[in-house]
Coordinates of C-alpha atoms and ligand atoms in Angstrom, one line a residue:
X1 CA 0.4 -23.3 -5.3
X2 CA 2.4 -21.2 -7.9
X3 CA 0.0 -19.0 -9.8
X4 CA 1.1 -17.1 -12.9
X5 CA -1.2 -14.3 -14.0
X6 CA -0.8 -13.3 -17.6
X7 CA -2.0 -10.3 -19.6
X8 CA -1.9 -10.8 -23.5
X9 CA 0.0 -8.5 -25.9
X10 CA -0.9 -4.9 -27.1
X11 CA -3.6 -4.3 -29.8
X12 CA -3.1 -1.6 -32.5
X13 CA -4.3 1.4 -30.6
X14 CA -2.0 0.7 -27.5
X15 CA 1.0 0.6 -29.6
X16 CA 0.9 4.3 -30.0
X17 CA -1.4 6.3 -27.8
X18 CA -1.2 4.7 -24.4
X19 CA -0.2 1.6 -22.5
X20 CA -1.9 1.0 -19.2
X21 CA -1.5 -1.4 -16.2
X22 CA -3.8 -4.4 -16.1
X23 CA -5.7 -3.5 -13.1
X24 CA -8.3 -6.3 -13.3
X25 CA -5.5 -8.9 -13.4
X26 CA -3.7 -7.1 -10.4
X27 CA -7.0 -7.5 -8.5
X28 CA -7.3 -11.2 -9.3
X29 CA -3.8 -11.6 -8.3
X30 CA -4.3 -9.9 -5.0
X31 CA -7.1 -12.3 -4.3
X32 CA -4.9 -15.3 -5.0
X33 CA -2.1 -14.0 -2.7
X34 CA -4.7 -13.4 0.0
X35 CA -5.7 -17.1 -0.4
X36 CA -2.2 -18.0 0.6
X37 CA -0.6 -18.8 -3.0
X38 CA 2.6 -17.7 -4.4
X39 CA 1.8 -15.4 -7.4
X40 CA 3.7 -13.8 -10.3
X41 CA 2.2 -11.4 -12.9
X42 CA 3.5 -11.0 -16.5
X43 CA 2.2 -8.3 -18.9
X44 CA 2.9 -9.2 -22.5
X45 CA 2.1 -5.6 -23.4
X46 CA 5.7 -5.0 -22.2
X47 CA 7.2 -8.4 -22.1
X48 CA 7.6 -11.0 -25.0
X49 CA 6.3 -14.5 -25.6
X50 CA 9.9 -15.6 -25.1
X51 CA 10.0 -13.9 -21.7
X52 CA 6.6 -15.9 -21.0
X53 CA 7.9 -19.4 -21.8
X54 CA 11.2 -18.7 -20.0
X55 CA 9.4 -17.9 -16.8
X56 CA 7.1 -21.1 -17.4
X57 CA 10.2 -23.2 -17.7
X58 CA 12.0 -21.6 -14.8
X59 CA 9.3 -21.1 -12.3
X60 CA 7.1 -24.1 -13.3
X61 CA 3.7 -22.7 -12.2
X62 CA 0.9 -24.9 -11.0
X63 CA -1.7 -22.6 -12.5
X64 CA -1.5 -20.2 -15.6
X65 CA -4.3 -17.7 -15.7
X66 CA -4.9 -15.5 -18.8
X67 CA -6.8 -12.3 -18.7
X68 CA -9.0 -11.8 -21.9
X69 CA -10.8 -8.4 -21.8
X70 CA -10.3 -8.0 -25.5
X71 CA -11.8 -10.2 -28.0
X72 CA -9.0 -9.5 -30.4
X73 CA -6.6 -11.3 -28.1
X74 CA -8.5 -14.7 -28.2
X75 CA -6.2 -16.3 -30.8
X76 CA -3.1 -15.3 -29.0
X77 CA -4.4 -16.6 -25.7
X78 CA -5.5 -20.0 -27.2
X79 CA -2.1 -20.4 -29.0
X80 CA -0.2 -19.6 -25.6
X81 CA -2.5 -22.1 -23.8
X82 CA -1.8 -24.8 -26.4
X83 CA 1.9 -24.2 -26.1
X84 CA 1.8 -24.2 -22.4
X85 CA 0.0 -27.5 -22.3
X86 CA 2.5 -29.1 -24.7
X87 CA 5.3 -27.9 -22.4
X88 CA 3.8 -28.7 -19.0
X89 CA 0.8 -31.0 -19.1
X90 CA 0.3 -30.8 -15.4
X91 CA -0.2 -27.0 -15.3
X92 CA -3.8 -25.8 -14.8
X93 CA -4.7 -23.2 -17.5
X94 CA -7.6 -20.9 -17.1
X95 CA -8.9 -17.7 -18.7
X96 CA -11.1 -14.9 -17.3
X97 CA -12.0 -11.5 -18.2
X98 CA -14.6 -9.3 -19.9
X99 CA -14.6 -10.9 -23.4
X100 CA -13.7 -14.3 -22.1
X101 CA -17.1 -14.2 -20.2
X102 CA -19.1 -13.6 -23.4
X103 CA -17.3 -16.3 -25.4
X104 CA -16.5 -19.0 -22.8
X105 CA -17.5 -22.1 -24.6
X106 CA -15.9 -21.1 -27.8
X107 CA -12.6 -20.4 -26.0
X108 CA -12.7 -23.9 -24.6
X109 CA -13.5 -25.4 -28.0
X110 CA -10.7 -23.6 -29.9
X111 CA -8.2 -24.8 -27.3
X112 CA -9.2 -28.3 -27.7
X113 CA -8.5 -29.2 -24.0
X114 CA -5.6 -26.8 -23.4
X115 CA -7.8 -24.5 -21.5
X116 CA -9.1 -26.3 -18.4
X117 CA -11.8 -23.6 -17.6
X118 CA -13.0 -20.2 -18.2
X119 CA -14.1 -18.0 -15.3
X120 CA -17.0 -15.7 -16.0
X121 CA -17.5 -12.4 -14.2
X122 CA -15.4 -10.9 -11.5
X123 CA -12.4 -12.8 -10.9
X124 CA -11.9 -11.9 -7.2
X125 CA -15.1 -13.7 -6.2
X126 CA -14.5 -17.0 -8.0
X127 CA -10.7 -17.5 -7.9
X128 CA -10.2 -18.5 -4.3
X129 CA -12.8 -21.4 -4.3
X130 CA -11.7 -22.4 -7.8
X131 CA -7.9 -22.7 -6.6
X132 CA -9.2 -24.8 -3.6
X133 CA -10.8 -27.2 -6.1
X134 CA -7.8 -27.3 -8.3
X135 CA -5.6 -28.2 -5.4
X136 CA -7.8 -30.7 -3.8
X137 CA -10.4 -32.1 -6.2
X138 CA -10.2 -31.0 -9.8
X139 CA -13.5 -32.6 -10.6
X140 CA -15.1 -30.1 -8.2
X141 CA -14.3 -27.1 -10.3
X142 CA -17.6 -27.2 -12.0
X143 CA -19.3 -26.4 -8.7
X144 CA -17.6 -23.1 -8.6
X145 CA -19.8 -20.1 -9.5
X146 CA -18.9 -18.6 -12.8
X147 CA -16.8 -21.5 -13.9
X148 CA -17.3 -23.0 -17.4
X149 CA -15.4 -26.2 -18.4
X150 CA -15.7 -28.6 -21.2
X151 CA -17.6 -31.1 -19.1
X152 CA -19.8 -28.9 -17.1
X153 CA -20.6 -25.3 -15.8
X154 CA -20.9 -24.0 -12.2
X155 CA -23.8 -21.7 -10.9
X156 CA -24.0 -18.1 -12.2
X157 CA -21.0 -16.0 -11.2
X158 CA -21.4 -13.9 -8.1
X159 CA -20.5 -10.3 -7.5
X160 CA -17.9 -9.2 -5.0
X161 CA -19.7 -8.0 -1.9
X162 CA -18.0 -4.8 -1.4
X163 CA -15.4 -2.9 -3.7
X164 CA -13.9 -1.6 -0.5
X165 CA -12.5 -5.0 0.2
X166 CA -10.3 -4.9 -2.9
X167 CA -6.7 -3.7 -3.2
X168 CA -4.9 -4.4 -6.5
X169 CA -1.5 -6.1 -6.2
X170 CA 0.3 -3.1 -8.0
X171 CA 3.7 -4.4 -6.6
X172 CA 3.6 -7.5 -8.6
X173 CA 3.9 -5.6 -11.9
X174 CA 7.5 -4.9 -12.9
X175 CA 8.4 -2.2 -15.5
X176 CA 5.9 0.2 -14.0
X177 CA 7.7 3.0 -15.9
X178 CA 6.5 1.7 -19.1
X179 CA 2.8 2.7 -18.6
X180 CA 1.7 6.0 -20.0
X181 CA -1.2 7.9 -21.5
X182 CA -0.5 10.8 -23.7
X183 CA 1.7 13.1 -21.7
X184 CA 0.8 11.4 -18.3
X185 CA 3.9 9.4 -17.8
X186 CA 4.3 7.2 -16.0
X187 CA 0.7 6.5 -15.3
X188 CA -1.1 4.2 -13.0
X189 CA -4.9 3.0 -13.1
X190 CA -7.5 3.3 -10.3
X191 CA -11.1 2.3 -10.0
X192 CA -13.6 4.5 -8.2
X193 CA -16.8 2.7 -9.4
X194 CA -17.8 -0.5 -11.3
X195 CA -20.5 -0.9 -13.9
X196 CA -22.7 1.5 -15.9
X197 CA -26.5 2.3 -15.5
X198 CA -26.9 3.2 -19.0
X199 CA -27.6 0.7 -21.8
X200 CA -26.0 1.6 -25.2
X201 CA -26.7 -0.9 -27.9
X202 CA -23.0 -1.1 -29.0
X203 CA -21.5 -1.6 -25.6
X204 CA -21.1 -4.5 -23.2
X205 CA -19.8 -2.6 -20.1
X206 CA -23.4 -2.6 -18.8
X207 CA -24.4 -6.2 -19.9
X208 CA -21.3 -7.6 -18.1
X209 CA -22.3 -6.1 -14.8
X210 CA -26.1 -6.6 -15.2
X211 CA -26.6 -2.9 -15.4
X212 CA -25.4 -2.5 -11.9
X213 CA -23.4 0.4 -10.5
X214 CA -21.2 0.1 -7.4
X215 CA -18.9 2.5 -5.8
X216 CA -15.8 2.4 -3.9
X217 CA -16.1 4.6 -0.7
X218 CA -14.4 7.8 -0.7
X219 CA -12.0 6.9 2.1
X220 CA -11.0 3.6 0.4
X221 CA -10.5 5.3 -2.9
X222 CA -8.3 8.0 -1.5
X223 CA -6.2 5.4 0.5
X224 CA -5.6 3.6 -2.7
X225 CA -4.7 6.7 -4.5
X226 CA -2.3 7.7 -1.7
X227 CA -0.5 4.4 -2.2
X228 CA 0.1 5.1 -6.0
X229 CA 3.5 6.3 -6.7
X230 CA 3.0 7.4 -10.5
X231 CA 2.3 11.1 -11.1
X232 CA -0.3 10.2 -13.7
X233 CA -3.6 8.4 -12.9
X234 CA -6.1 6.9 -15.3
X235 CA -9.5 6.6 -13.8
X236 CA -10.9 3.3 -15.4
X237 CA -14.7 4.0 -14.5
X238 CA -16.7 3.7 -17.7
X239 CA -18.6 6.9 -16.8
X240 CA -16.8 8.9 -14.3
X241 CA -18.7 10.6 -11.5
X242 CA -22.2 9.6 -12.4
X243 CA -23.1 10.6 -8.9
X244 CA -22.0 14.2 -8.0
X245 CA -21.7 13.5 -4.3
X246 CA -19.4 10.6 -4.8
X247 CA -17.1 12.7 -7.0
X248 CA -17.1 15.6 -4.6
X249 CA -16.4 13.5 -1.5
X250 CA -13.4 11.9 -3.2
X251 CA -12.2 15.1 -4.4
X252 CA -12.5 16.9 -1.2
X253 CA -10.6 13.9 0.6
X254 CA -7.9 14.3 -1.9
X255 CA -7.6 18.0 -1.3
X256 CA -7.5 17.4 2.5
X257 CA -4.7 14.9 2.2
X258 CA -2.7 17.1 -0.2
X259 CA -2.4 14.5 -3.0
X260 CA -1.2 16.0 -6.2
X261 CA -1.6 13.9 -9.5
X262 CA -2.5 14.5 -13.0
X263 CA -5.8 12.6 -13.9
X264 CA -7.4 11.2 -17.1
X265 CA -11.1 10.2 -17.1
X266 CA -13.9 9.3 -19.4
X267 CA -17.4 10.4 -19.0
X268 CA -20.6 11.4 -20.8
X269 CA -21.4 14.9 -22.1
X270 CA -24.8 14.9 -20.1
X271 CA -23.0 13.9 -16.9
X272 CA -20.5 16.5 -17.3
X273 CA -23.2 19.1 -17.8
X274 CA -25.2 17.9 -14.9
X275 CA -22.2 17.7 -12.4
X276 CA -20.2 20.9 -13.4
X277 CA -19.0 21.5 -10.0
X278 CA -17.5 18.1 -9.6
X279 CA -15.4 18.5 -12.8
X280 CA -14.4 22.1 -11.8
X281 CA -13.2 20.7 -8.4
X282 CA -11.2 17.9 -10.2
X283 CA -9.6 20.4 -12.6
X284 CA -8.3 22.2 -9.6
X285 CA -7.0 18.9 -8.3
X286 CA -5.2 18.1 -11.5
X287 CA -7.5 16.7 -14.1
X288 CA -5.6 17.0 -17.3
X289 CA -7.6 14.9 -19.8
X290 CA -11.2 14.3 -20.3
X291 CA -12.6 11.9 -22.8
X292 CA -16.1 12.3 -24.0
X293 CA -17.8 9.6 -26.1
X294 CA -19.6 11.9 -28.5
X295 CA -19.9 9.0 -31.0
X296 CA -21.4 11.1 -33.9
X297 CA -21.7 14.7 -35.0
X298 CA -25.2 14.6 -36.5
X299 CA -28.6 13.7 -34.9
X300 CA -29.1 10.6 -37.0
X301 CA -25.8 9.1 -35.9
X302 CA -26.5 9.8 -32.3
X303 CA -29.9 8.0 -32.6
X304 CA -28.2 5.0 -34.3
X305 CA -25.8 4.6 -31.3
X306 CA -28.8 5.1 -28.9
X307 CA -27.3 8.2 -27.4
X308 CA -30.3 10.0 -26.1
X309 CA -28.5 13.4 -26.1
X310 CA -29.3 16.0 -28.6
X311 CA -26.6 17.3 -30.7
X312 CA -27.1 20.8 -29.2
X313 CA -26.4 19.2 -25.6
X314 CA -23.4 17.4 -26.9
X315 CA -21.8 20.5 -28.2
X316 CA -22.6 22.4 -25.0
X317 CA -20.8 19.8 -23.1
X318 CA -18.0 20.2 -25.4
X319 CA -18.0 23.9 -24.8
X320 CA -18.0 23.4 -21.0
X321 CA -15.1 20.9 -21.2
X322 CA -13.1 23.5 -23.1
X323 CA -13.9 26.1 -20.6
X324 CA -12.1 24.1 -17.9
X325 CA -8.8 24.7 -19.7
X326 CA -7.9 21.1 -20.1
X327 CA -7.1 18.6 -22.8
X328 CA -10.4 17.3 -24.2
X329 CA -10.6 14.2 -26.2
X330 CA -13.7 12.9 -28.1
X331 CA -14.5 9.7 -29.7
X332 CA -16.5 9.4 -33.0
X333 CA -17.6 6.0 -34.5
X334 CA -16.7 5.7 -38.1
X335 CA -19.7 4.0 -39.8
X336 CA -18.7 1.5 -42.5
X337 CA -21.4 3.2 -44.6
X338 CA -19.2 6.4 -44.8
X339 CA -18.2 7.5 -48.3
X340 CA -15.5 9.9 -49.5
X341 CA -17.6 13.0 -48.8
X342 CA -18.6 11.9 -45.4
X343 CA -14.9 11.4 -44.4
X344 CA -14.0 14.7 -45.8
X345 CA -16.9 16.4 -43.8
X346 CA -15.5 14.7 -40.7
X347 CA -11.9 15.7 -41.3
X348 CA -13.0 19.3 -41.8
X349 CA -15.0 19.4 -38.6
X350 CA -12.3 17.8 -36.6
X351 CA -9.7 20.3 -37.9
X352 CA -12.0 23.2 -36.9
X353 CA -12.2 22.1 -33.2
X354 CA -9.2 22.2 -30.7
X355 CA -10.1 18.8 -29.3
X356 CA -8.2 15.5 -29.7
X357 CA -10.5 13.3 -31.9
X358 CA -10.2 9.5 -31.8
X359 CA -12.0 7.5 -34.5
X360 CA -13.1 4.0 -33.9
X361 CA -14.9 1.7 -36.3
X362 CA -18.4 0.5 -35.7
X363 CA -18.0 -3.1 -34.6
X364 CA -20.6 -5.5 -33.2
X365 CA -19.2 -7.3 -30.2
X366 CA -20.5 -10.5 -28.5
X367 CA -22.3 -9.4 -25.3
X368 CA -23.9 -6.3 -27.0
X369 CA -27.3 -5.9 -28.5
X370 CA -25.9 -5.0 -31.8
X371 CA -24.2 -8.3 -31.9
X372 CA -27.6 -10.0 -32.1
X373 CA -29.0 -7.6 -34.6
X374 CA -26.0 -7.1 -36.9
X375 CA -23.7 -10.0 -36.5
X376 CA -25.1 -11.8 -39.5
X377 CA -23.8 -9.1 -41.8
X378 CA -20.1 -9.6 -40.6
X379 CA -17.6 -10.2 -43.4
X380 CA -15.1 -11.8 -41.2
X381 CA -15.1 -14.1 -38.2
X382 CA -11.4 -13.5 -37.4
X383 CA -11.3 -12.4 -33.7
X384 CA -8.1 -10.4 -34.5
X385 CA -10.0 -7.9 -36.5
X386 CA -12.4 -7.1 -33.8
X387 CA -10.4 -4.3 -32.3
X388 CA -12.6 -1.3 -33.6
X389 CA -9.7 -0.3 -35.8
X390 CA -10.6 -2.7 -38.6
X391 CA -14.0 -3.0 -40.5
X392 CA -15.8 -6.1 -39.9
X393 CA -19.2 -5.1 -41.3
X394 CA -19.5 -4.5 -45.1
X395 CA -18.3 -1.1 -46.2
X396 CA -20.0 1.0 -48.8
X397 CA -16.6 2.0 -50.3
X398 CA -14.2 -0.8 -51.4
X399 CA -12.4 -1.9 -48.3
X400 CA -9.1 -0.6 -49.5
X401 CA -10.6 2.8 -50.0
X402 CA -12.3 2.7 -46.7
X403 CA -9.1 2.1 -45.0
X404 CA -7.2 4.9 -47.1
X405 CA -9.9 7.3 -45.9
X406 CA -9.9 6.1 -42.3
X407 CA -6.1 6.4 -42.0
X408 CA -6.0 9.6 -43.7
X409 CA -8.5 11.0 -41.3
X410 CA -6.7 9.5 -38.2
X411 CA -3.4 10.8 -39.5
X412 CA -4.9 14.4 -39.9
X413 CA -6.2 14.1 -36.4
X414 CA -3.1 12.6 -34.8
X415 CA -0.8 15.2 -36.5
X416 CA -2.8 17.9 -35.0
X417 CA -1.5 16.8 -31.6
X418 CA 1.4 14.8 -32.3
X419 CA 3.2 16.6 -35.1
X420 CA 6.2 19.0 -34.9
X421 CA 4.1 22.1 -34.3
X422 CA 2.3 20.5 -31.4
X423 CA 5.6 19.1 -30.1
X424 CA 7.0 22.6 -30.0
X425 CA 4.2 23.8 -27.7
X426 CA 4.8 20.6 -25.4
X427 CA 8.6 20.8 -25.6
X428 CA 9.1 21.6 -21.8
X429 CA 6.9 18.7 -20.7
X430 CA 8.7 16.3 -23.1
X431 CA 12.0 17.5 -22.1
X432 CA 11.1 16.8 -18.4
X433 CA 10.1 13.3 -19.3
X434 CA 13.3 12.6 -21.1
X435 CA 15.3 13.9 -18.3
X436 CA 13.6 11.5 -16.0
X437 CA 14.3 8.6 -18.4
X438 CA 10.5 8.5 -19.5
X439 CA 10.5 8.0 -23.3
X440 CA 7.2 6.3 -24.0
X441 CA 5.3 9.4 -25.1
X442 CA 8.3 10.8 -27.0
X443 CA 8.7 7.5 -29.0
X444 CA 5.0 7.4 -29.7
X445 CA 5.1 10.6 -31.6
X446 CA 7.1 9.0 -34.5
X447 CA 5.2 5.6 -34.6
X448 CA 2.0 6.7 -36.3
X449 CA 2.8 6.0 -39.9
X450 CA 4.4 2.7 -39.1
X451 CA 1.4 1.4 -37.1
X452 CA -1.6 3.0 -38.9
X453 CA -1.1 2.0 -42.6
X454 CA -4.1 1.3 -44.9
X455 CA -2.0 -1.5 -46.6
X456 CA -1.4 -3.2 -43.4
X457 CA -5.0 -2.9 -42.2
X458 CA -6.0 -4.5 -45.5
X459 CA -3.5 -7.2 -45.3
X460 CA -4.7 -8.3 -41.9
X461 CA -7.8 -9.5 -43.7
X462 CA -5.7 -11.9 -45.8
X463 CA -4.1 -13.8 -42.8
X464 CA -5.0 -17.4 -42.5
X465 CA -7.6 -17.8 -39.8
X466 CA -7.1 -20.6 -37.2
X467 CA -10.0 -19.7 -35.0
X468 CA -13.3 -18.4 -36.2
X469 CA -16.0 -16.7 -34.0
X470 CA -19.3 -18.4 -33.7
X471 CA -22.2 -16.3 -35.0
X472 CA -25.3 -15.7 -32.9
X473 CA -28.7 -17.2 -34.1
X474 CA -30.4 -15.2 -37.0
X475 CA -30.8 -11.5 -36.6
X476 CA -33.6 -10.3 -34.4
X477 CA -35.1 -6.8 -34.4
X478 CA -35.3 -6.7 -30.5
X479 CA -33.2 -8.4 -28.0
X480 CA -33.9 -9.1 -24.3
X481 CA -30.7 -7.7 -22.7
X482 CA -31.3 -9.8 -19.6
X483 CA -30.2 -12.8 -21.7
X484 CA -26.8 -11.1 -22.3
X485 CA -26.0 -10.3 -18.6
X486 CA -22.8 -12.0 -17.2
X487 CA -23.5 -10.8 -13.6
X488 CA -27.2 -11.0 -12.7
X489 CA -29.1 -7.7 -12.3
X490 CA -30.1 -6.7 -8.9
X491 CA -32.5 -4.1 -10.3
X492 CA -32.7 -0.8 -8.9
X493 CA -31.1 -2.0 -5.6
X494 CA -28.0 -2.9 -7.5
X495 CA -27.3 0.8 -8.6
X496 CA -25.7 2.9 -5.9
X497 CA -27.1 6.2 -7.2
X498 CA -29.8 8.4 -5.6
X499 CA -33.3 8.6 -7.1
X500 CA -32.7 12.0 -8.8
X501 CA -29.8 10.4 -10.6
X502 CA -31.7 7.2 -11.4
X503 CA -34.5 9.5 -13.1
X504 CA -31.7 11.2 -14.9
X505 CA -30.3 8.0 -16.3
X506 CA -33.7 6.8 -17.2
X507 CA -34.4 9.9 -19.2
X508 CA -31.2 9.7 -21.1
X509 CA -31.2 6.0 -22.0
X510 CA -33.1 4.2 -24.6
X511 CA -33.9 0.8 -23.3
X512 CA -36.6 -0.3 -20.9
X513 CA -34.9 -3.1 -19.1
X514 CA -34.9 -3.0 -15.2
Ligands
LIG1 C1 -9.7 0.5 -18.8 C2 -10.1 0.0 -20.2 C3 -9.1 0.1 -21.2 C4 -7.7 0.4 -21.0 C5 -6.9 -1.1 -20.7 C6 -6.0 -1.2 -19.6 C7 -5.5 -2.7 -19.6 N1 -4.3 -2.9 -20.0 O1 -6.3 -3.6 -19.3 C8 -7.2 1.0 -22.3 C9 -7.6 2.5 -22.2 C10 -5.8 0.8 -22.6 C11 -8.2 0.3 -23.2 C12 -7.9 0.1 -24.4 C13 -8.9 -0.6 -25.4 N2 -10.0 -0.9 -25.1 CO1 -10.8 -0.9 -23.3 N3 -11.7 -0.9 -21.6 C14 -11.3 -0.5 -20.4 C15 -12.6 -0.5 -19.5 C16 -13.2 1.0 -19.5 C17 -12.4 -0.8 -18.1 C18 -11.5 -2.1 -17.9 C19 -11.0 -2.1 -16.5 O2 -9.8 -1.9 -16.2 N4 -12.0 -2.3 -15.6 C20 -11.7 -2.5 -14.3 C21 -11.1 -3.9 -13.9 C22 -11.0 -4.0 -12.4 O3 -12.0 -4.8 -14.5 P1 -11.6 -5.9 -15.6 O4 -10.3 -5.5 -16.2 O5 -12.8 -6.1 -16.3 O6 -11.3 -7.1 -14.7 C23 -12.2 -7.9 -13.9 C24 -12.9 -9.0 -14.8 O7 -12.9 -8.8 -16.1 C25 -12.3 -10.2 -14.4 N5 -10.9 -10.6 -14.9 C26 -10.0 -9.8 -15.7 N6 -8.9 -10.5 -16.0 C27 -9.1 -11.7 -15.5 C28 -8.2 -12.8 -15.5 C29 -8.6 -14.0 -14.8 C30 -7.8 -15.1 -14.8 C31 -9.9 -14.0 -14.1 C32 -10.3 -15.2 -13.3 C33 -10.7 -12.9 -14.1 C34 -10.4 -11.8 -14.8 O8 -12.0 -9.9 -13.0 C35 -11.5 -8.6 -12.9 C36 -11.8 -8.1 -11.5 O9 -13.3 -8.1 -11.2 C37 -13.5 -1.5 -20.3 C38 -15.0 -1.5 -20.0 C39 -15.4 -2.4 -18.8 N7 -16.2 -1.7 -17.9 O10 -15.0 -3.5 -18.6 C40 -13.1 -1.2 -21.7 C41 -13.2 -2.4 -22.8 C42 -12.7 -3.7 -22.0 N8 -12.3 -2.0 -23.8 C43 -12.7 -2.1 -25.0 C44 -12.0 -1.8 -26.2 C45 -12.8 -2.1 -27.5 C46 -10.8 -1.4 -26.2 C47 -9.7 -1.1 -27.4 C48 -9.7 -2.2 -28.4 C49 -10.1 0.3 -28.0 C50 -9.4 1.0 -29.0 N9 -9.5 2.2 -29.1 O11 -8.5 0.4 -29.7 C51 -8.5 -0.8 -26.7 C52 -7.4 -2.2 -26.8 C53 -6.5 -2.3 -25.7 C54 -5.5 -3.4 -25.8 N10 -5.5 -4.5 -25.1 O12 -4.4 -3.2 -26.4 C55 -14.1 -2.9 -25.0 C56 -13.8 -4.4 -25.2 C57 -14.4 -5.0 -26.4 C58 -14.2 -6.4 -26.6 N11 -15.2 -7.1 -26.3 O13 -13.1 -6.7 -27.0 C59 -14.5 -2.6 -23.6 C60 -15.6 -3.6 -22.9 C61 -15.3 -1.2 -23.7 C62 -16.7 -1.2 -24.3 N12 -17.6 -0.4 -23.8 O14 -17.0 -1.8 -25.2 N13 -9.3 -0.2 -22.5
LIG2 S1 -22.7 5.2 -21.3 FE1 -23.2 3.7 -22.9 S2 -21.2 3.4 -23.9 FE2 -20.8 4.3 -21.9 S3 -20.2 2.6 -20.7 FE3 -22.4 3.0 -20.4 S4 -23.4 1.7 -21.7 FE4 -21.3 1.7 -22.4

């Protein structure tokens, strides 16, 4: 069959700071190709809707599969599915991905029959048997694990048996030079581990994977890396190098094979402090950016986001990251409760430190515990606003003033690193990019004011809403996370970490679920 895999368009944040390859979709595409089908992949982060419809008309796919990792992309995907159905009634339309797994039934209902099914969980496991059913007996699709259709639902999704069996179909993605992350340009993505053993209340990374943690073997990880042509590499793991030995073994294998790249990764402050040798080794190998989810700069804020790390430890982690001599970025969560004074304190604090600071807005997402405790307070059910750049919870300041403060803060922070002075320091790097025809980063430097505008953010709340999110049942003080899992938990056995690391995780998380 002809199978067209589609990643939806960009959200606000990726219009400026980065644009990355759709690794999950490439893995699904690889599984489809292995099953003997003809596959194409289109990324609407770099292609237009016109390009999509032209391809549908020209190539006449039997199956169109959308990737829906981001809740904010739901309306775009539903509209594309409806238009696809209107053009080609015989094409089977399906949706998979992180967010799709948490709102599967809603997606089907919004589409009113234009989406044939949603696939929950990891696509590599479910897609071959699903396509088998689509080709030979469409009624059998509801027997496939993870499949949800309007007229039935298959058994719970299964996990892929070994991450070592997976190789992303990177070759299917055209325009690979369009992917970049800050000064890493062009930039590819790679996965060394899947899942997260922690259990932060605002996050769905762990509920999706049933609090499991699986690793790619060092040999396979390095083979994959050796096949990457781009000089920059984004390591997509939620928390990089949870287990020191894994990080060291991959690093040593990279050194042995003489692979030279520049890397970006995200990790926790306490992991950084626990595994200092790993991060020192990776700095020697080319680690250029490290992103720490600090979330708050006061004890109360840290408690609120269930970060069981003291402020002292968090700052110690920052200090250590600085000592590595690389670019350090941190994330802070803006609370809708913030007033003018609080924003000013944050701005001053951020200006005093050398790090890149990213501010996201506290947003309850389906699949998280906060969704069940806070969702009843949301002011809007418009999916498009759930991109952690808009405020969906009631703000203490009038909304317009909240956005004024938010954008002023973001501008101050961005100009610290994107402004003319910073550019002067980066001149040789930028010039190198331009000489190689790489203009993504250079162009992003001037886009800030066009994209981040308080008036535009506010106007986004006035747009007509075609599809509204369904709210969870009335708020509960406590939530049983097992009810949120997409992939079922394998308990301790599902986490590829040694006992000392398991104890460390237990001491630094808040929940009690197995
Ligand atoms: C890497 C990553 C990114 C990359 C995205 C790269 C890309 N183009 O896809 C970058 C850094 C750009 C990014 C940005 C953002 N991200 Co992000 N990101 C992640 C992260 C850490 C890993 C995703 C990943 O690559 N995993 C590895 C691959 C192999 O897995 P996967 O993509 O999930 O794909 C598997 C399944 O989902 C499924 N699948 C996926 N697609 C399809 C399609 C079909 C047809 C099928 C059958 C199955 C299927 O099968 C795949 C293979 O098993 C996740 C957390 C997580 N663990 O999921 C957050 C996460 C997805 N991001 C999140 C958020 C909030 C954002 C931002 C909005 C943040 C911001 N500051 O603005 C932006 C928006 C980006 C945009 N679309 O414009 C949230 C999503 C919240 C939500 N419910 O919408 C998550 C869950 C993080 C979190 N802890 O809350 N992100
Ligand atoms: S450490 Fe917390 S925020 Fe980070 S991925 Fe794990 S559960 Fe999510």
